[in-house]
Amino acid sequence: MVTKSTSKRAKKFVFGLKSDRQIDGDKMNSDFIKKVMAEGGDGAAIAACMQCGTCSGGCTNIDLMDMSPRTLILRIQRGEWETVLNSNTLWMCSSCYICTSRCPRGVRPSDVIEAVKAIAIRQGIENDSTRFNQIFVELVQKRGILFEPELMQKYGGLQGLIDQAPLGIKLTLKGKMSPFPDQVKDPKQFSDALEKAKKQ
């Protein structure tokens, strides 16, 4: 015979987790959720996640991640910042937005991940991914259009440039990459947009 208390506990086991976020909403870390939402906007509707796993089911990079997007959202809900910070999931996300397009609750996992990445970078986390992102941003700010050979040289040095040369040649021959640096048509408009973004 199943007692009332045993039955109640059994309902809380969802996807192998001991507590369902919708049942135990009081266990969410509201302060941390607000912090992530302030960074990522209303799209980072973390509290709405019901842990259905749809985001993870469609993730194209999940085999490279140490935790699924669903689990990452759960850790963020709980405020387990150190676990989130040390996860490679933040840096393996390719922002393809499949998870976001399929979420039945309107959560935007891609936006959540981008928001947490921004917070992590401001807090001083350093790894190959943050270094790549920093170089990427600096080069885009420089002329408004990325020049891939310059990116590879700054990120991987001369050897990195040589290693990527065969791919670069193929892309250039197919018209997918310019062999020469380019610049946006209206540099001032681009510069003004950057300044506006920094102020926001």
mmCIF file with all atom_site columns, N, CA and C in Angstrom, residues 48-100:
data_model
loop_
_atom_site.group_PDB
_atom_site.id
_atom_site.type_symbol
_atom_site.label_atom_id
_atom_site.label_alt_id
_atom_site.label_comp_id
_atom_site.label_asym_id
_atom_site.label_entity_id
_atom_site.label_seq_id
_atom_site.pdbx_PDB_ins_code
_atom_site.Cartn_x
_atom_site.Cartn_y
_atom_site.Cartn_z
_atom_site.occupancy
_atom_site.B_iso_or_equiv
_atom_site.pdbx_formal_charge
_atom_site.auth_seq_id
_atom_site.auth_comp_id
_atom_site.auth_asym_id
_atom_site.auth_atom_id
_atom_site.pdbx_PDB_model_num
ATOM 1   N N  . ALA A 1 48  ? 9.874  29.959 -16.093 1.00 0.00 ? 48  ALA A N  1
ATOM 2   C CA . ALA A 1 48  ? 8.792  29.284 -16.812 1.00 0.00 ? 48  ALA A CA 1
ATOM 3   C C  . ALA A 1 48  ? 9.175  27.872 -17.242 1.00 0.00 ? 48  ALA A C  1
ATOM 4   N N  . CYS A 1 49  ? 10.458 27.525 -17.145 1.00 0.00 ? 49  CYS A N  1
ATOM 5   C CA . CYS A 1 49  ? 10.918 26.207 -17.592 1.00 0.00 ? 49  CYS A CA 1
ATOM 6   C C  . CYS A 1 49  ? 10.305 25.104 -16.747 1.00 0.00 ? 49  CYS A C  1
ATOM 7   N N  . MET A 1 50  ? 9.712  24.092 -17.409 1.00 0.00 ? 50  MET A N  1
ATOM 8   C CA . MET A 1 50  ? 9.099  22.975 -16.690 1.00 0.00 ? 50  MET A CA 1
ATOM 9   C C  . MET A 1 50  ? 9.926  21.697 -16.839 1.00 0.00 ? 50  MET A C  1
ATOM 10  N N  . GLN A 1 51  ? 11.165 21.845 -17.340 1.00 0.00 ? 51  GLN A N  1
ATOM 11  C CA . GLN A 1 51  ? 12.099 20.728 -17.447 1.00 0.00 ? 51  GLN A CA 1
ATOM 12  C C  . GLN A 1 51  ? 11.577 19.595 -18.342 1.00 0.00 ? 51  GLN A C  1
ATOM 13  N N  . CYS A 1 52  ? 10.982 19.956 -19.464 1.00 0.00 ? 52  CYS A N  1
ATOM 14  C CA . CYS A 1 52  ? 10.443 18.932 -20.366 1.00 0.00 ? 52  CYS A CA 1
ATOM 15  C C  . CYS A 1 52  ? 11.534 18.277 -21.207 1.00 0.00 ? 52  CYS A C  1
ATOM 16  N N  . GLY A 1 53  ? 12.652 18.978 -21.403 1.00 0.00 ? 53  GLY A N  1
ATOM 17  C CA . GLY A 1 53  ? 13.765 18.416 -22.162 1.00 0.00 ? 53  GLY A CA 1
ATOM 18  C C  . GLY A 1 53  ? 13.712 18.639 -23.656 1.00 0.00 ? 53  GLY A C  1
ATOM 19  N N  . THR A 1 54  ? 12.733 19.387 -24.133 1.00 0.00 ? 54  THR A N  1
ATOM 20  C CA . THR A 1 54  ? 12.617 19.629 -25.575 1.00 0.00 ? 54  THR A CA 1
ATOM 21  C C  . THR A 1 54  ? 13.855 20.352 -26.107 1.00 0.00 ? 54  THR A C  1
ATOM 22  N N  . CYS A 1 55  ? 14.382 21.278 -25.329 1.00 0.00 ? 55  CYS A N  1
ATOM 23  C CA . CYS A 1 55  ? 15.566 22.030 -25.756 1.00 0.00 ? 55  CYS A CA 1
ATOM 24  C C  . CYS A 1 55  ? 16.757 21.098 -25.972 1.00 0.00 ? 55  CYS A C  1
ATOM 25  N N  . SER A 1 56  ? 16.934 20.170 -25.045 1.00 0.00 ? 56  SER A N  1
ATOM 26  C CA . SER A 1 56  ? 18.055 19.233 -25.144 1.00 0.00 ? 56  SER A CA 1
ATOM 27  C C  . SER A 1 56  ? 17.870 18.256 -26.294 1.00 0.00 ? 56  SER A C  1
ATOM 28  N N  . GLY A 1 57  ? 16.615 17.859 -26.540 1.00 0.00 ? 57  GLY A N  1
ATOM 29  C CA . GLY A 1 57  ? 16.330 16.910 -27.608 1.00 0.00 ? 57  GLY A CA 1
ATOM 30  C C  . GLY A 1 57  ? 16.691 17.444 -28.982 1.00 0.00 ? 57  GLY A C  1
ATOM 31  N N  . GLY A 1 58  ? 16.632 18.766 -29.151 1.00 0.00 ? 58  GLY A N  1
ATOM 32  C CA . GLY A 1 58  ? 16.932 19.350 -30.456 1.00 0.00 ? 58  GLY A CA 1
ATOM 33  C C  . GLY A 1 58  ? 18.310 19.969 -30.555 1.00 0.00 ? 58  GLY A C  1
ATOM 34  N N  . CYS A 1 59  ? 19.074 19.933 -29.462 1.00 0.00 ? 59  CYS A N  1
ATOM 35  C CA . CYS A 1 59  ? 20.389 20.599 -29.438 1.00 0.00 ? 59  CYS A CA 1
ATOM 36  C C  . CYS A 1 59  ? 21.379 19.908 -30.373 1.00 0.00 ? 59  CYS A C  1
ATOM 37  N N  . THR A 1 60  ? 21.984 20.666 -31.268 1.00 0.00 ? 60  THR A N  1
ATOM 38  C CA . THR A 1 60  ? 22.911 20.100 -32.252 1.00 0.00 ? 60  THR A CA 1
ATOM 39  C C  . THR A 1 60  ? 24.300 19.840 -31.673 1.00 0.00 ? 60  THR A C  1
ATOM 40  N N  . ASN A 1 61  ? 24.614 20.459 -30.545 1.00 0.00 ? 61  ASN A N  1
ATOM 41  C CA . ASN A 1 61  ? 25.952 20.312 -29.964 1.00 0.00 ? 61  ASN A CA 1
ATOM 42  C C  . ASN A 1 61  ? 25.948 19.550 -28.641 1.00 0.00 ? 61  ASN A C  1
ATOM 43  N N  . ILE A 1 62  ? 24.849 18.911 -28.304 1.00 0.00 ? 62  ILE A N  1
ATOM 44  C CA . ILE A 1 62  ? 24.728 18.297 -26.985 1.00 0.00 ? 62  ILE A CA 1
ATOM 45  C C  . ILE A 1 62  ? 25.798 17.239 -26.718 1.00 0.00 ? 62  ILE A C  1
ATOM 46  N N  . ASP A 1 63  ? 26.285 16.568 -27.766 1.00 0.00 ? 63  ASP A N  1
ATOM 47  C CA . ASP A 1 63  ? 27.324 15.550 -27.579 1.00 0.00 ? 63  ASP A CA 1
ATOM 48  C C  . ASP A 1 63  ? 28.643 16.142 -27.103 1.00 0.00 ? 63  ASP A C  1
ATOM 49  N N  . LEU A 1 64  ? 28.816 17.450 -27.293 1.00 0.00 ? 64  LEU A N  1
ATOM 50  C CA . LEU A 1 64  ? 30.052 18.120 -26.882 1.00 0.00 ? 64  LEU A CA 1
ATOM 51  C C  . LEU A 1 64  ? 29.924 18.771 -25.507 1.00 0.00 ? 64  LEU A C  1
ATOM 52  N N  . MET A 1 65  ? 28.720 18.764 -24.949 1.00 0.00 ? 65  MET A N  1
ATOM 53  C CA . MET A 1 65  ? 28.452 19.467 -23.692 1.00 0.00 ? 65  MET A CA 1
ATOM 54  C C  . MET A 1 65  ? 28.560 18.547 -22.486 1.00 0.00 ? 65  MET A C  1
ATOM 55  N N  . ASP A 1 66  ? 29.008 19.113 -21.358 1.00 0.00 ? 66  ASP A N  1
ATOM 56  C CA . ASP A 1 66  ? 29.074 18.318 -20.131 1.00 0.00 ? 66  ASP A CA 1
ATOM 57  C C  . ASP A 1 66  ? 27.742 18.313 -19.386 1.00 0.00 ? 66  ASP A C  1
ATOM 58  N N  . MET A 1 67  ? 26.841 19.202 -19.739 1.00 0.00 ? 67  MET A N  1
ATOM 59  C CA . MET A 1 67  ? 25.468 19.143 -19.236 1.00 0.00 ? 67  MET A CA 1
ATOM 60  C C  . MET A 1 67  ? 24.538 19.687 -20.308 1.00 0.00 ? 67  MET A C  1
ATOM 61  N N  . SER A 1 68  ? 23.348 19.139 -20.375 1.00 0.00 ? 68  SER A N  1
ATOM 62  C CA . SER A 1 68  ? 22.397 19.532 -21.406 1.00 0.00 ? 68  SER A CA 1
ATOM 63  C C  . SER A 1 68  ? 21.860 20.937 -21.139 1.00 0.00 ? 68  SER A C  1
ATOM 64  N N  . PRO A 1 69  ? 21.293 21.599 -22.156 1.00 0.00 ? 69  PRO A N  1
ATOM 65  C CA . PRO A 1 69  ? 20.668 22.909 -21.926 1.00 0.00 ? 69  PRO A CA 1
ATOM 66  C C  . PRO A 1 69  ? 19.592 22.852 -20.839 1.00 0.00 ? 69  PRO A C  1
ATOM 67  N N  . ARG A 1 70  ? 18.835 21.746 -20.802 1.00 0.00 ? 70  ARG A N  1
ATOM 68  C CA . ARG A 1 70  ? 17.802 21.609 -19.766 1.00 0.00 ? 70  ARG A CA 1
ATOM 69  C C  . ARG A 1 70  ? 18.421 21.614 -18.371 1.00 0.00 ? 70  ARG A C  1
ATOM 70  N N  . THR A 1 71  ? 19.493 20.868 -18.191 1.00 0.00 ? 71  THR A N  1
ATOM 71  C CA . THR A 1 71  ? 20.155 20.807 -16.892 1.00 0.00 ? 71  THR A CA 1
ATOM 72  C C  . THR A 1 71  ? 20.781 22.154 -16.545 1.00 0.00 ? 71  THR A C  1
ATOM 73  N N  . LEU A 1 72  ? 21.325 22.827 -17.547 1.00 0.00 ? 72  LEU A N  1
ATOM 74  C CA . LEU A 1 72  ? 21.919 24.139 -17.305 1.00 0.00 ? 72  LEU A CA 1
ATOM 75  C C  . LEU A 1 72  ? 20.863 25.116 -16.781 1.00 0.00 ? 72  LEU A C  1
ATOM 76  N N  . ILE A 1 73  ? 19.679 25.097 -17.409 1.00 0.00 ? 73  ILE A N  1
ATOM 77  C CA . ILE A 1 73  ? 18.588 25.963 -16.956 1.00 0.00 ? 73  ILE A CA 1
ATOM 78  C C  . ILE A 1 73  ? 18.225 25.628 -15.515 1.00 0.00 ? 73  ILE A C  1
ATOM 79  N N  . LEU A 1 74  ? 18.173 24.340 -15.187 1.00 0.00 ? 74  LEU A N  1
ATOM 80  C CA . LEU A 1 74  ? 17.856 23.915 -13.826 1.00 0.00 ? 74  LEU A CA 1
ATOM 81  C C  . LEU A 1 74  ? 18.881 24.446 -12.835 1.00 0.00 ? 74  LEU A C  1
ATOM 82  N N  . ARG A 1 75  ? 20.167 24.332 -13.166 1.00 0.00 ? 75  ARG A N  1
ATOM 83  C CA . ARG A 1 75  ? 21.228 24.823 -12.278 1.00 0.00 ? 75  ARG A CA 1
ATOM 84  C C  . ARG A 1 75  ? 21.111 26.337 -12.080 1.00 0.00 ? 75  ARG A C  1
ATOM 85  N N  . ILE A 1 76  ? 20.724 27.034 -13.143 1.00 0.00 ? 76  ILE A N  1
ATOM 86  C CA . ILE A 1 76  ? 20.544 28.485 -13.039 1.00 0.00 ? 76  ILE A CA 1
ATOM 87  C C  . ILE A 1 76  ? 19.355 28.789 -12.139 1.00 0.00 ? 76  ILE A C  1
ATOM 88  N N  . GLN A 1 77  ? 18.281 28.025 -12.294 1.00 0.00 ? 77  GLN A N  1
ATOM 89  C CA . GLN A 1 77  ? 17.110 28.208 -11.437 1.00 0.00 ? 77  GLN A CA 1
ATOM 90  C C  . GLN A 1 77  ? 17.484 28.060 -9.964  1.00 0.00 ? 77  GLN A C  1
ATOM 91  N N  . ARG A 1 78  ? 18.345 27.109 -9.687  1.00 0.00 ? 78  ARG A N  1
ATOM 92  C CA . ARG A 1 78  ? 18.755 26.852 -8.304  1.00 0.00 ? 78  ARG A CA 1
ATOM 93  C C  . ARG A 1 78  ? 19.804 27.830 -7.808  1.00 0.00 ? 78  ARG A C  1
ATOM 94  N N  . GLY A 1 79  ? 20.389 28.591 -8.736  1.00 0.00 ? 79  GLY A N  1
ATOM 95  C CA . GLY A 1 79  ? 21.427 29.535 -8.334  1.00 0.00 ? 79  GLY A CA 1
ATOM 96  C C  . GLY A 1 79  ? 22.773 28.881 -8.133  1.00 0.00 ? 79  GLY A C  1
ATOM 97  N N  . GLU A 1 80  ? 23.010 27.725 -8.772  1.00 0.00 ? 80  GLU A N  1
ATOM 98  C CA . GLU A 1 80  ? 24.274 27.005 -8.622  1.00 0.00 ? 80  GLU A CA 1
ATOM 99  C C  . GLU A 1 80  ? 25.307 27.594 -9.585  1.00 0.00 ? 80  GLU A C  1
ATOM 100 N N  . TRP A 1 81  ? 25.738 28.805 -9.259  1.00 0.00 ? 81  TRP A N  1
ATOM 101 C CA . TRP A 1 81  ? 26.555 29.588 -10.165 1.00 0.00 ? 81  TRP A CA 1
ATOM 102 C C  . TRP A 1 81  ? 27.897 28.948 -10.477 1.00 0.00 ? 81  TRP A C  1
ATOM 103 N N  . GLU A 1 82  ? 28.572 28.393 -9.485  1.00 0.00 ? 82  GLU A N  1
ATOM 104 C CA . GLU A 1 82  ? 29.874 27.791 -9.723  1.00 0.00 ? 82  GLU A CA 1
ATOM 105 C C  . GLU A 1 82  ? 29.782 26.621 -10.696 1.00 0.00 ? 82  GLU A C  1
ATOM 106 N N  . THR A 1 83  ? 28.727 25.815 -10.548 1.00 0.00 ? 83  THR A N  1
ATOM 107 C CA . THR A 1 83  ? 28.525 24.682 -11.458 1.00 0.00 ? 83  THR A CA 1
ATOM 108 C C  . THR A 1 83  ? 28.282 25.188 -12.872 1.00 0.00 ? 83  THR A C  1
ATOM 109 N N  . VAL A 1 84  ? 27.452 26.217 -12.990 1.00 0.00 ? 84  VAL A N  1
ATOM 110 C CA . VAL A 1 84  ? 27.148 26.806 -14.300 1.00 0.00 ? 84  VAL A CA 1
ATOM 111 C C  . VAL A 1 84  ? 28.411 27.416 -14.908 1.00 0.00 ? 84  VAL A C  1
ATOM 112 N N  . LEU A 1 85  ? 29.158 28.128 -14.085 1.00 0.00 ? 85  LEU A N  1
ATOM 113 C CA . LEU A 1 85  ? 30.356 28.818 -14.547 1.00 0.00 ? 85  LEU A CA 1
ATOM 114 C C  . LEU A 1 85  ? 31.403 27.850 -15.087 1.00 0.00 ? 85  LEU A C  1
ATOM 115 N N  . ASN A 1 86  ? 31.501 26.682 -14.472 1.00 0.00 ? 86  ASN A N  1
ATOM 116 C CA . ASN A 1 86  ? 32.513 25.709 -14.867 1.00 0.00 ? 86  ASN A CA 1
ATOM 117 C C  . ASN A 1 86  ? 32.039 24.756 -15.968 1.00 0.00 ? 86  ASN A C  1
ATOM 118 N N  . SER A 1 87  ? 30.811 24.930 -16.417 1.00 0.00 ? 87  SER A N  1
ATOM 119 C CA . SER A 1 87  ? 30.275 24.062 -17.459 1.00 0.00 ? 87  SER A CA 1
ATOM 120 C C  . SER A 1 87  ? 30.744 24.524 -18.834 1.00 0.00 ? 87  SER A C  1
ATOM 121 N N  . ASN A 1 88  ? 31.087 23.573 -19.693 1.00 0.00 ? 88  ASN A N  1
ATOM 122 C CA . ASN A 1 88  ? 31.484 23.953 -21.048 1.00 0.00 ? 88  ASN A CA 1
ATOM 123 C C  . ASN A 1 88  ? 30.275 24.204 -21.946 1.00 0.00 ? 88  ASN A C  1
ATOM 124 N N  . THR A 1 89  ? 29.074 23.934 -21.434 1.00 0.00 ? 89  THR A N  1
ATOM 125 C CA . THR A 1 89  ? 27.855 24.137 -22.221 1.00 0.00 ? 89  THR A CA 1
ATOM 126 C C  . THR A 1 89  ? 27.728 25.590 -22.674 1.00 0.00 ? 89  THR A C  1
ATOM 127 N N  . LEU A 1 90  ? 28.119 26.512 -21.820 1.00 0.00 ? 90  LEU A N  1
ATOM 128 C CA . LEU A 1 90  ? 28.063 27.934 -22.166 1.00 0.00 ? 90  LEU A CA 1
ATOM 129 C C  . LEU A 1 90  ? 28.831 28.219 -23.449 1.00 0.00 ? 90  LEU A C  1
ATOM 130 N N  . TRP A 1 91  ? 29.952 27.544 -23.597 1.00 0.00 ? 91  TRP A N  1
ATOM 131 C CA . TRP A 1 91  ? 30.852 27.864 -24.698 1.00 0.00 ? 91  TRP A CA 1
ATOM 132 C C  . TRP A 1 91  ? 30.675 26.940 -25.895 1.00 0.00 ? 91  TRP A C  1
ATOM 133 N N  . MET A 1 92  ? 29.959 25.838 -25.710 1.00 0.00 ? 92  MET A N  1
ATOM 134 C CA . MET A 1 92  ? 29.681 24.916 -26.811 1.00 0.00 ? 92  MET A CA 1
ATOM 135 C C  . MET A 1 92  ? 28.421 25.302 -27.584 1.00 0.00 ? 92  MET A C  1
ATOM 136 N N  . CYS A 1 93  ? 27.582 26.158 -27.004 1.00 0.00 ? 93  CYS A N  1
ATOM 137 C CA . CYS A 1 93  ? 26.357 26.586 -27.675 1.00 0.00 ? 93  CYS A CA 1
ATOM 138 C C  . CYS A 1 93  ? 26.714 27.378 -28.932 1.00 0.00 ? 93  CYS A C  1
ATOM 139 N N  . SER A 1 94  ? 26.128 26.989 -30.072 1.00 0.00 ? 94  SER A N  1
ATOM 140 C CA . SER A 1 94  ? 26.413 27.668 -31.337 1.00 0.00 ? 94  SER A CA 1
ATOM 141 C C  . SER A 1 94  ? 25.345 28.697 -31.692 1.00 0.00 ? 94  SER A C  1
ATOM 142 N N  . SER A 1 95  ? 24.415 28.932 -30.763 1.00 0.00 ? 95  SER A N  1
ATOM 143 C CA . SER A 1 95  ? 23.345 29.917 -30.971 1.00 0.00 ? 95  SER A CA 1
ATOM 144 C C  . SER A 1 95  ? 22.545 29.635 -32.239 1.00 0.00 ? 95  SER A C  1
ATOM 145 N N  . CYS A 1 96  ? 22.225 28.370 -32.462 1.00 0.00 ? 96  CYS A N  1
ATOM 146 C CA . CYS A 1 96  ? 21.426 28.004 -33.639 1.00 0.00 ? 96  CYS A CA 1
ATOM 147 C C  . CYS A 1 96  ? 19.930 28.266 -33.396 1.00 0.00 ? 96  CYS A C  1
ATOM 148 N N  . TYR A 1 97  ? 19.548 28.427 -32.119 1.00 0.00 ? 97  TYR A N  1
ATOM 149 C CA . TYR A 1 97  ? 18.180 28.779 -31.710 1.00 0.00 ? 97  TYR A CA 1
ATOM 150 C C  . TYR A 1 97  ? 17.146 27.680 -31.952 1.00 0.00 ? 97  TYR A C  1
ATOM 151 N N  . ILE A 1 98  ? 17.592 26.457 -32.180 1.00 0.00 ? 98  ILE A N  1
ATOM 152 C CA . ILE A 1 98  ? 16.636 25.355 -32.297 1.00 0.00 ? 98  ILE A CA 1
ATOM 153 C C  . ILE A 1 98  ? 15.902 25.181 -30.970 1.00 0.00 ? 98  ILE A C  1
ATOM 154 N N  . CYS A 1 99  ? 16.647 25.225 -29.870 1.00 0.00 ? 99  CYS A N  1
ATOM 155 C CA . CYS A 1 99  ? 16.033 25.065 -28.542 1.00 0.00 ? 99  CYS A CA 1
ATOM 156 C C  . CYS A 1 99  ? 14.981 26.140 -28.299 1.00 0.00 ? 99  CYS A C  1
ATOM 157 N N  . THR A 1 100 ? 15.304 27.351 -28.688 1.00 0.00 ? 100 THR A N  1
ATOM 158 C CA . THR A 1 100 ? 14.403 28.474 -28.472 1.00 0.00 ? 100 THR A CA 1
ATOM 159 C C  . THR A 1 100 ? 13.132 28.336 -29.310 1.00 0.00 ? 100 THR A C  1
#
